[in-house]
Amino acid sequence: MSQNDMHQVDADTQLDLLPMVTGHRHHQDGNDEREIGQKDDYSHLYMKAHLPKTIQYVPPLNFSLVEDGIYRSGFPMPINYPFLERLELKTIIYLGDLGQEKKEKKEKKDKKEKEKDKDKEKDKDKDKNTTLEVLANYKQWIDSTDITFHHLMMESSQEPFLNQDRIKQAQESLTTALQLMLDRNNFPMLIHSNKGKHRIGVLVGLMRKILQGWCMSGIFEEYEKFAMGKSEIDLEFIELWQPELWVDDQWRPDFVRC
């Protein structure tokens, strides 16, 4: 590359190449003495400096197509945002409990157990702050788009002491989600939980049963594929629960069979 070509290279690259093309530095190559900048070819450096930056499109955890216009996944992270933008989503439904305060009763324990509890509480506080920050960043990204976001509270059925209040809350959230899925004006749509396994597995299972008339064996097989194991509570819930839904035939999705 000659000095006349230097104006074509950006400032940073110029600084890198300047020692190569200025002065009268020489090196010995066998018996031939060559002047750097006259015979050495640095065109590959020029090309590398001007290659456009590529964007990596990384799907979220457990991402998959459910039906035309509906996708499922785990909780999206910043690295997934460019990928989601390519989907041109209209709606995102989050079934989860991030950002919700949990009140738990403390049991009486001896001194050693209390010390252990203090350490655990510190770890929980760190985790809570981290998840709240992730959720805040996620909502900030959504606000920068035209996506309609629905945060539907639903705690994991894997947690112990599942009570009637939690069951009622889950039923209300799942009914709302299914109702949104019955309107194709909301498509393309992403439905996700924290890991895209159990809670979304329940929602998709209910969709297969109520909206599409799948047999239970097929529903359970799909659930286990993403959950990587059985959850008797979830499977029983899918089989027994039957919510009341309504659909506007004008905006009825093509995949609805029932």
Coordinates of C-alpha atoms in Angstrom, one line a residue, residues 37 58 62 71 86 109 114 117-118 131 163 207 243:
G37 CA 5.7 -0.6 1.8
V58 CA -28.9 -15.8 19.0
N62 CA -35.4 -23.4 24.6
Y71 CA -43.0 -18.9 19.5
R86 CA -36.0 -10.1 13.4
K109 CA -34.2 -22.8 64.5
K114 CA -29.9 -19.2 61.9
D117 CA -30.1 -18.9 57.1
K118 CA -28.4 -15.5 57.2
T131 CA -33.0 -10.8 38.5
N163 CA -51.8 -23.5 47.9
M207 CA -53.4 -24.9 24.0
P243 CA -61.2 -22.9 31.4

